[in-house]
Amino acid sequence: MIIAIDGPAGSGKSTVAKLVAQKLGFAYLDTGAMYRAVAWRALERDVALDDEAELTSIASSEPISFGYLPGEPLPSKVFINSQDVSKEIRLPQTDKAVSPVSAVLGVREALVAQQQRIGVLQDTVMEGRDIGTAVFPNAELKIYLTASPEVRAARRLEQNLRRFGKDAPNMNREEILAEIIRRDTYDSEREHSPLVAADDALTLDTSAMGINEVVDWIAAHATA
Ligand code: DC
């Protein structure tokens, strides 16, 4: 069974998807991390973000894999071609580069193929932007999570603090909000597989909901 969780940045997808996977004993795949890994590689190599051929070549020739931190039930380490890029993919420069990189058709085709290969192996909670529309259009359960931009910016700020501690790269709520709005607009307006709820997705606005409430709601639909 595939549970597809799509939605904009900061909608709570990652936290919720991980907890749902744990609760149901499913595997978990963060597809955004894959686009981020390609974007980071492009930045590292000074590849222009409109060089479609080179970006496609990175996505199709450098495999992305995931790993576990000691004691973790779900994978959170991200590797591209065996190089650990777990921290780098969360830096503000990667946030900025990832939308144009993920708009490239060749990049999407290469990563979607990897995601489909991973998803057929076992029951999986897969989170992203196009899981219910393009990666697994026949997913048994499709959830579209959303929340107000202000709530999403506050969540992203907390997440940065948790991830980076005192070295958190961006602590300014206004800047985070502007970045989130910029990225959502780009992701929603791109030509290939834009961010949009699938017709048969259940949409949930999580602005005023607690994490556990959202997780229980999704788990109840999965087991109904
Ligand atoms: O979920 P995230 O913020 O880590 O995703 C980073 C970017 O990757 C997002 O701005 C758009 C892109 N993305 C995508 O196009 N398709 C996906 N399935 C997942 C992410």
PDB file of C-alpha atoms and ligand atoms in Angstrom:
ATOM      1  CA  MET A   1       0.000   0.000   0.000  1.00  0.00           C
ATOM      2  CA  ILE A   2       1.158   3.513  -0.838  1.00  0.00           C
ATOM      3  CA  ILE A   3       0.056   6.453   1.280  1.00  0.00           C
ATOM      4  CA  ALA A   4       0.780   9.592  -0.751  1.00  0.00           C
ATOM      5  CA  ILE A   5       1.224  12.776   1.275  1.00  0.00           C
ATOM      6  CA  ASP A   6       1.566  15.920  -0.807  1.00  0.00           C
ATOM      7  CA  GLY A   7       1.456  19.594   0.047  1.00  0.00           C
ATOM      8  CA  PRO A   8       3.413  22.849   0.174  1.00  0.00           C
ATOM      9  CA  ALA A   9       6.577  23.589   2.161  1.00  0.00           C
ATOM     10  CA  GLY A  10       6.067  23.596   5.918  1.00  0.00           C
ATOM     11  CA  SER A  11       2.631  21.968   5.830  1.00  0.00           C
ATOM     12  CA  GLY A  12       3.886  19.375   8.313  1.00  0.00           C
ATOM     13  CA  LYS A  13       4.299  16.651   5.675  1.00  0.00           C
ATOM     14  CA  SER A  14       7.620  15.282   6.918  1.00  0.00           C
ATOM     15  CA  THR A  15       6.736  15.103  10.590  1.00  0.00           C
ATOM     16  CA  VAL A  16       3.334  13.635   9.865  1.00  0.00           C
ATOM     17  CA  ALA A  17       4.544  11.183   7.195  1.00  0.00           C
ATOM     18  CA  LYS A  18       7.250   9.807   9.508  1.00  0.00           C
ATOM     19  CA  LEU A  19       4.838   9.328  12.407  1.00  0.00           C
ATOM     20  CA  VAL A  20       2.227   7.682  10.187  1.00  0.00           C
ATOM     21  CA  ALA A  21       4.900   5.319   8.829  1.00  0.00           C
ATOM     22  CA  GLN A  22       6.003   4.444  12.357  1.00  0.00           C
ATOM     23  CA  LYS A  23       2.463   3.939  13.570  1.00  0.00           C
ATOM     24  CA  LEU A  24       1.551   1.625  10.684  1.00  0.00           C
ATOM     25  CA  GLY A  25       4.955  -0.078  10.340  1.00  0.00           C
ATOM     26  CA  PHE A  26       5.414   1.288   6.802  1.00  0.00           C
ATOM     27  CA  ALA A  27       8.601   2.423   5.080  1.00  0.00           C
ATOM     28  CA  TYR A  28       9.036   6.181   4.590  1.00  0.00           C
ATOM     29  CA  LEU A  29      10.340   8.104   1.585  1.00  0.00           C
ATOM     30  CA  ASP A  30      11.083  11.834   1.551  1.00  0.00           C
ATOM     31  CA  THR A  31      11.083  12.645  -2.169  1.00  0.00           C
ATOM     32  CA  GLY A  32      11.882  16.335  -1.549  1.00  0.00           C
ATOM     33  CA  ALA A  33      15.252  15.216  -0.150  1.00  0.00           C
ATOM     34  CA  MET A  34      16.015  13.635  -3.535  1.00  0.00           C
ATOM     35  CA  TYR A  35      15.398  16.896  -5.432  1.00  0.00           C
ATOM     36  CA  ARG A  36      17.441  18.692  -2.774  1.00  0.00           C
ATOM     37  CA  ALA A  37      20.367  16.286  -3.227  1.00  0.00           C
ATOM     38  CA  VAL A  38      20.445  16.962  -6.980  1.00  0.00           C
ATOM     39  CA  ALA A  39      20.199  20.718  -6.334  1.00  0.00           C
ATOM     40  CA  TRP A  40      23.081  20.559  -3.860  1.00  0.00           C
ATOM     41  CA  ARG A  41      25.257  18.636  -6.297  1.00  0.00           C
ATOM     42  CA  ALA A  42      24.534  21.259  -8.969  1.00  0.00           C
ATOM     43  CA  LEU A  43      25.516  24.086  -6.601  1.00  0.00           C
ATOM     44  CA  GLU A  44      28.669  22.277  -5.560  1.00  0.00           C
ATOM     45  CA  ARG A  45      29.708  21.856  -9.202  1.00  0.00           C
ATOM     46  CA  ASP A  46      28.662  25.350 -10.276  1.00  0.00           C
ATOM     47  CA  VAL A  47      26.139  23.945 -12.727  1.00  0.00           C
ATOM     48  CA  ALA A  48      23.782  26.678 -13.988  1.00  0.00           C
ATOM     49  CA  LEU A  49      20.267  26.109 -12.683  1.00  0.00           C
ATOM     50  CA  ASP A  50      18.895  26.342 -16.223  1.00  0.00           C
ATOM     51  CA  ASP A  51      21.358  23.825 -17.675  1.00  0.00           C
ATOM     52  CA  GLU A  52      18.747  21.125 -18.198  1.00  0.00           C
ATOM     53  CA  ALA A  53      21.135  18.633 -19.815  1.00  0.00           C
ATOM     54  CA  GLU A  54      23.657  18.779 -16.969  1.00  0.00           C
ATOM     55  CA  LEU A  55      20.972  18.688 -14.252  1.00  0.00           C
ATOM     56  CA  THR A  56      19.343  15.697 -15.928  1.00  0.00           C
ATOM     57  CA  SER A  57      22.711  13.994 -16.169  1.00  0.00           C
ATOM     58  CA  ILE A  58      23.274  14.420 -12.398  1.00  0.00           C
ATOM     59  CA  ALA A  59      19.810  13.042 -11.583  1.00  0.00           C
ATOM     60  CA  SER A  60      20.158  10.064 -13.888  1.00  0.00           C
ATOM     61  CA  SER A  61      23.755   9.093 -13.120  1.00  0.00           C
ATOM     62  CA  GLU A  62      24.163   9.743  -9.383  1.00  0.00           C
ATOM     63  CA  PRO A  63      21.983   7.430  -7.312  1.00  0.00           C
ATOM     64  CA  ILE A  64      20.352   8.754  -4.177  1.00  0.00           C
ATOM     65  CA  SER A  65      20.086   6.614  -1.079  1.00  0.00           C
ATOM     66  CA  PHE A  66      18.989   6.977   2.523  1.00  0.00           C
ATOM     67  CA  GLY A  67      20.518   5.890   5.820  1.00  0.00           C
ATOM     68  CA  TYR A  68      19.693   5.697   9.514  1.00  0.00           C
ATOM     69  CA  LEU A  69      21.123   7.636  12.415  1.00  0.00           C
ATOM     70  CA  PRO A  70      21.956   5.284  15.293  1.00  0.00           C
ATOM     71  CA  GLY A  71      18.774   4.230  17.080  1.00  0.00           C
ATOM     72  CA  GLU A  72      16.469   5.907  14.562  1.00  0.00           C
ATOM     73  CA  PRO A  73      13.445   3.928  13.405  1.00  0.00           C
ATOM     74  CA  LEU A  74      13.239   5.719  10.040  1.00  0.00           C
ATOM     75  CA  PRO A  75      15.962   6.888   7.667  1.00  0.00           C
ATOM     76  CA  SER A  76      16.932  10.560   7.813  1.00  0.00           C
ATOM     77  CA  LYS A  77      20.429  10.568   6.307  1.00  0.00           C
ATOM     78  CA  VAL A  78      20.605  11.366   2.591  1.00  0.00           C
ATOM     79  CA  PHE A  79      23.408  10.354   0.223  1.00  0.00           C
ATOM     80  CA  ILE A  80      24.085  11.197  -3.399  1.00  0.00           C
ATOM     81  CA  ASN A  81      26.555   8.858  -4.996  1.00  0.00           C
ATOM     82  CA  SER A  82      27.440   7.662  -1.476  1.00  0.00           C
ATOM     83  CA  GLN A  83      28.307  11.196  -0.263  1.00  0.00           C
ATOM     84  CA  ASP A  84      26.451  12.224   2.887  1.00  0.00           C
ATOM     85  CA  VAL A  85      24.641  15.503   2.094  1.00  0.00           C
ATOM     86  CA  SER A  86      22.098  15.370   4.934  1.00  0.00           C
ATOM     87  CA  LYS A  87      22.992  18.815   6.304  1.00  0.00           C
ATOM     88  CA  GLU A  88      23.819  20.525   3.026  1.00  0.00           C
ATOM     89  CA  ILE A  89      20.421  19.805   1.490  1.00  0.00           C
ATOM     90  CA  ARG A  90      18.740  21.863   4.241  1.00  0.00           C
ATOM     91  CA  LEU A  91      20.873  25.009   3.768  1.00  0.00           C
ATOM     92  CA  PRO A  92      19.165  28.211   2.524  1.00  0.00           C
ATOM     93  CA  GLN A  93      21.096  28.113  -0.768  1.00  0.00           C
ATOM     94  CA  THR A  94      19.652  24.643  -1.446  1.00  0.00           C
ATOM     95  CA  ASP A  95      16.156  25.920  -0.543  1.00  0.00           C
ATOM     96  CA  LYS A  96      16.616  28.555  -3.248  1.00  0.00           C
ATOM     97  CA  ALA A  97      18.058  26.244  -5.902  1.00  0.00           C
ATOM     98  CA  VAL A  98      15.707  23.308  -5.491  1.00  0.00           C
ATOM     99  CA  SER A  99      12.625  24.743  -7.211  1.00  0.00           C
ATOM    100  CA  PRO A 100      14.284  25.471 -10.579  1.00  0.00           C
ATOM    101  CA  VAL A 101      16.090  22.121 -10.423  1.00  0.00           C
ATOM    102  CA  SER A 102      12.867  20.235  -9.694  1.00  0.00           C
ATOM    103  CA  ALA A 103      11.117  21.992 -12.595  1.00  0.00           C
ATOM    104  CA  VAL A 104      13.400  20.250 -15.130  1.00  0.00           C
ATOM    105  CA  LEU A 105      11.554  17.410 -16.855  1.00  0.00           C
ATOM    106  CA  GLY A 106      14.632  15.170 -17.161  1.00  0.00           C
ATOM    107  CA  VAL A 107      15.363  15.530 -13.445  1.00  0.00           C
ATOM    108  CA  ARG A 108      11.765  14.634 -12.597  1.00  0.00           C
ATOM    109  CA  GLU A 109      11.749  11.604 -14.890  1.00  0.00           C
ATOM    110  CA  ALA A 110      14.946  10.225 -13.341  1.00  0.00           C
ATOM    111  CA  LEU A 111      13.828  10.757  -9.751  1.00  0.00           C
ATOM    112  CA  VAL A 112      10.238   9.586 -10.292  1.00  0.00           C
ATOM    113  CA  ALA A 113      11.599   6.335 -11.762  1.00  0.00           C
ATOM    114  CA  GLN A 114      13.709   5.816  -8.605  1.00  0.00           C
ATOM    115  CA  GLN A 115      10.708   6.625  -6.392  1.00  0.00           C
ATOM    116  CA  GLN A 116       8.486   4.145  -8.225  1.00  0.00           C
ATOM    117  CA  ARG A 117      11.134   1.418  -7.887  1.00  0.00           C
ATOM    118  CA  ILE A 118      11.409   2.061  -4.136  1.00  0.00           C
ATOM    119  CA  GLY A 119       7.647   2.255  -3.598  1.00  0.00           C
ATOM    120  CA  VAL A 120       6.841  -1.160  -5.020  1.00  0.00           C
ATOM    121  CA  LEU A 121       9.180  -2.908  -2.579  1.00  0.00           C
ATOM    122  CA  GLN A 122       7.018  -2.485   0.507  1.00  0.00           C
ATOM    123  CA  ASP A 123       4.159  -0.555   2.093  1.00  0.00           C
ATOM    124  CA  THR A 124       5.366   3.038   2.027  1.00  0.00           C
ATOM    125  CA  VAL A 125       4.376   6.493   3.173  1.00  0.00           C
ATOM    126  CA  MET A 126       5.760   8.749   0.441  1.00  0.00           C
ATOM    127  CA  GLU A 127       5.783  12.522   0.781  1.00  0.00           C
ATOM    128  CA  GLY A 128       6.321  15.191  -1.850  1.00  0.00           C
ATOM    129  CA  ARG A 129       4.449  17.403  -4.299  1.00  0.00           C
ATOM    130  CA  ASP A 130       3.330  15.006  -7.028  1.00  0.00           C
ATOM    131  CA  ILE A 131       3.076  11.598  -5.354  1.00  0.00           C
ATOM    132  CA  GLY A 132      -0.700  11.346  -5.733  1.00  0.00           C
ATOM    133  CA  THR A 133      -0.770  12.940  -9.196  1.00  0.00           C
ATOM    134  CA  ALA A 134       2.315  11.540 -10.977  1.00  0.00           C
ATOM    135  CA  VAL A 135       4.458   9.089  -8.979  1.00  0.00           C
ATOM    136  CA  PHE A 136       1.686   6.809  -7.698  1.00  0.00           C
ATOM    137  CA  PRO A 137      -1.575   8.025  -9.278  1.00  0.00           C
ATOM    138  CA  ASN A 138      -3.167   4.749  -8.115  1.00  0.00           C
ATOM    139  CA  ALA A 139      -2.087   5.152  -4.479  1.00  0.00           C
ATOM    140  CA  GLU A 140      -4.674   3.662  -2.150  1.00  0.00           C
ATOM    141  CA  LEU A 141      -4.713   6.752   0.070  1.00  0.00           C
ATOM    142  CA  LYS A 142      -3.867  10.300  -0.992  1.00  0.00           C
ATOM    143  CA  ILE A 143      -3.599  13.122   1.487  1.00  0.00           C
ATOM    144  CA  TYR A 144      -3.042  16.779   0.624  1.00  0.00           C
ATOM    145  CA  LEU A 145      -1.796  18.676   3.672  1.00  0.00           C
ATOM    146  CA  THR A 146      -1.930  22.415   3.829  1.00  0.00           C
ATOM    147  CA  ALA A 147      -1.693  25.228   6.397  1.00  0.00           C
ATOM    148  CA  SER A 148      -1.602  29.014   6.343  1.00  0.00           C
ATOM    149  CA  PRO A 149       1.717  30.518   5.157  1.00  0.00           C
ATOM    150  CA  GLU A 150       2.291  32.083   8.610  1.00  0.00           C
ATOM    151  CA  VAL A 151       1.875  28.741  10.388  1.00  0.00           C
ATOM    152  CA  ARG A 152       4.134  27.073   7.829  1.00  0.00           C
ATOM    153  CA  ALA A 153       6.859  29.710   8.318  1.00  0.00           C
ATOM    154  CA  ALA A 154       6.711  29.259  12.103  1.00  0.00           C
ATOM    155  CA  ARG A 155       7.057  25.484  11.688  1.00  0.00           C
ATOM    156  CA  ARG A 156      10.014  25.851   9.332  1.00  0.00           C
ATOM    157  CA  LEU A 157      11.737  28.146  11.846  1.00  0.00           C
ATOM    158  CA  GLU A 158      11.295  25.570  14.623  1.00  0.00           C
ATOM    159  CA  GLN A 159      12.535  22.820  12.312  1.00  0.00           C
ATOM    160  CA  ASN A 160      15.671  24.831  11.456  1.00  0.00           C
ATOM    161  CA  LEU A 161      16.367  25.348  15.146  1.00  0.00           C
ATOM    162  CA  ARG A 162      15.940  21.637  15.859  1.00  0.00           C
ATOM    163  CA  ARG A 163      18.149  20.659  12.929  1.00  0.00           C
ATOM    164  CA  PHE A 164      20.945  23.172  13.256  1.00  0.00           C
ATOM    165  CA  GLY A 165      20.728  24.369  16.880  1.00  0.00           C
ATOM    166  CA  LYS A 166      22.610  27.585  17.456  1.00  0.00           C
ATOM    167  CA  ASP A 167      24.045  27.343  13.924  1.00  0.00           C
ATOM    168  CA  ALA A 168      20.574  27.572  12.368  1.00  0.00           C
ATOM    169  CA  PRO A 169      21.192  29.411   9.084  1.00  0.00           C
ATOM    170  CA  ASN A 170      17.970  31.357   8.874  1.00  0.00           C
ATOM    171  CA  MET A 171      16.245  32.637  11.994  1.00  0.00           C
ATOM    172  CA  ASN A 172      14.270  35.461  10.465  1.00  0.00           C
ATOM    173  CA  ARG A 173      10.562  34.647  10.326  1.00  0.00           C
ATOM    174  CA  GLU A 174       9.792  37.260   7.644  1.00  0.00           C
ATOM    175  CA  GLU A 175      12.529  35.929   5.377  1.00  0.00           C
ATOM    176  CA  ILE A 176      11.388  32.347   5.891  1.00  0.00           C
ATOM    177  CA  LEU A 177       7.808  33.348   5.102  1.00  0.00           C
ATOM    178  CA  ALA A 178       8.885  35.136   1.907  1.00  0.00           C
ATOM    179  CA  GLU A 179      10.975  32.123   0.863  1.00  0.00           C
ATOM    180  CA  ILE A 180       8.090  29.715   1.482  1.00  0.00           C
ATOM    181  CA  ILE A 181       5.678  31.828  -0.555  1.00  0.00           C
ATOM    182  CA  ARG A 182       8.234  32.194  -3.367  1.00  0.00           C
ATOM    183  CA  ARG A 183       8.866  28.445  -3.490  1.00  0.00           C
ATOM    184  CA  ASP A 184       5.164  27.500  -3.365  1.00  0.00           C
ATOM    185  CA  THR A 185       4.381  29.880  -6.211  1.00  0.00           C
ATOM    186  CA  TYR A 186       7.201  28.434  -8.298  1.00  0.00           C
ATOM    187  CA  ASP A 187       6.258  24.818  -7.491  1.00  0.00           C
ATOM    188  CA  SER A 188       2.564  25.452  -8.228  1.00  0.00           C
ATOM    189  CA  GLU A 189       3.132  27.254 -11.514  1.00  0.00           C
ATOM    190  CA  ARG A 190       5.777  25.031 -13.107  1.00  0.00           C
ATOM    191  CA  GLU A 191       4.894  23.157 -16.284  1.00  0.00           C
ATOM    192  CA  HIS A 192       5.709  19.588 -15.244  1.00  0.00           C
ATOM    193  CA  SER A 193       3.827  17.959 -12.336  1.00  0.00           C
ATOM    194  CA  PRO A 194       3.018  21.197 -10.496  1.00  0.00           C
ATOM    195  CA  LEU A 195       2.033  21.189  -6.852  1.00  0.00           C
ATOM    196  CA  VAL A 196      -1.697  20.481  -6.901  1.00  0.00           C
ATOM    197  CA  ALA A 197      -4.023  18.234  -4.930  1.00  0.00           C
ATOM    198  CA  ALA A 198      -5.031  15.076  -6.807  1.00  0.00           C
ATOM    199  CA  ASP A 199      -8.765  14.987  -7.590  1.00  0.00           C
ATOM    200  CA  ASP A 200      -9.196  12.028  -5.270  1.00  0.00           C
ATOM    201  CA  ALA A 201      -6.968  13.362  -2.441  1.00  0.00           C
ATOM    202  CA  LEU A 202      -8.345  14.109   1.015  1.00  0.00           C
ATOM    203  CA  THR A 203      -7.336  17.675   1.838  1.00  0.00           C
ATOM    204  CA  LEU A 204      -6.545  18.594   5.406  1.00  0.00           C
ATOM    205  CA  ASP A 205      -5.764  22.106   6.671  1.00  0.00           C
ATOM    206  CA  THR A 206      -3.454  21.529   9.627  1.00  0.00           C
ATOM    207  CA  SER A 207      -3.143  25.196  10.723  1.00  0.00           C
ATOM    208  CA  ALA A 208      -5.046  24.615  13.940  1.00  0.00           C
ATOM    209  CA  MET A 209      -4.415  20.897  14.397  1.00  0.00           C
ATOM    210  CA  GLY A 210      -1.892  19.134  16.617  1.00  0.00           C
ATOM    211  CA  ILE A 211       0.507  16.655  15.019  1.00  0.00           C
ATOM    212  CA  ASN A 212      -1.021  13.638  16.752  1.00  0.00           C
ATOM    213  CA  GLU A 213      -4.488  14.630  15.643  1.00  0.00           C
ATOM    214  CA  VAL A 214      -3.320  14.731  12.006  1.00  0.00           C
ATOM    215  CA  VAL A 215      -1.448  11.423  12.334  1.00  0.00           C
ATOM    216  CA  ASP A 216      -4.430   9.658  13.914  1.00  0.00           C
ATOM    217  CA  TRP A 217      -6.733  11.045  11.232  1.00  0.00           C
ATOM    218  CA  ILE A 218      -4.545   9.692   8.411  1.00  0.00           C
ATOM    219  CA  ALA A 219      -3.928   6.344  10.149  1.00  0.00           C
ATOM    220  CA  ALA A 220      -7.680   5.929  10.648  1.00  0.00           C
ATOM    221  CA  HIS A 221      -8.284   6.473   6.924  1.00  0.00           C
ATOM    222  CA  ALA A 222      -5.478   4.042   6.054  1.00  0.00           C
ATOM    223  CA  THR A 223      -6.940   1.245   8.122  1.00  0.00           C
ATOM    224  CA  ALA A 224     -10.613   1.976   7.376  1.00  0.00           C
TER     225      ALA A 224
HETATM  226  O1   DC B   1       9.555  18.804   0.553  1.00  0.00           O
HETATM  227  P1   DC B   1      10.768  19.722   0.342  1.00  0.00           P
HETATM  228  O2   DC B   1      10.542  21.125   0.799  1.00  0.00           O
HETATM  229  O3   DC B   1      12.012  19.137   0.897  1.00  0.00           O
HETATM  230  O4   DC B   1      10.929  19.759  -1.259  1.00  0.00           O
HETATM  231  C1   DC B   1      11.941  20.526  -1.869  1.00  0.00           C
HETATM  232  C2   DC B   1      11.542  20.915  -3.288  1.00  0.00           C
HETATM  233  O5   DC B   1      11.557  19.772  -4.132  1.00  0.00           O
HETATM  234  C3   DC B   1      10.158  21.544  -3.446  1.00  0.00           C
HETATM  235  O6   DC B   1      10.242  22.954  -3.380  1.00  0.00           O
HETATM  236  C4   DC B   1       9.704  21.084  -4.804  1.00  0.00           C
HETATM  237  C5   DC B   1      10.499  19.847  -5.081  1.00  0.00           C
HETATM  238  N1   DC B   1       9.729  18.605  -4.990  1.00  0.00           N
HETATM  239  C6   DC B   1       9.058  18.211  -6.109  1.00  0.00           C
HETATM  240  O7   DC B   1       9.057  18.938  -7.110  1.00  0.00           O
HETATM  241  N2   DC B   1       8.409  17.024  -6.123  1.00  0.00           N
HETATM  242  C7   DC B   1       8.397  16.232  -5.035  1.00  0.00           C
HETATM  243  N3   DC B   1       7.762  15.067  -5.087  1.00  0.00           N
HETATM  244  C8   DC B   1       9.066  16.633  -3.861  1.00  0.00           C
HETATM  245  C9   DC B   1       9.715  17.843  -3.866  1.00  0.00           C
END
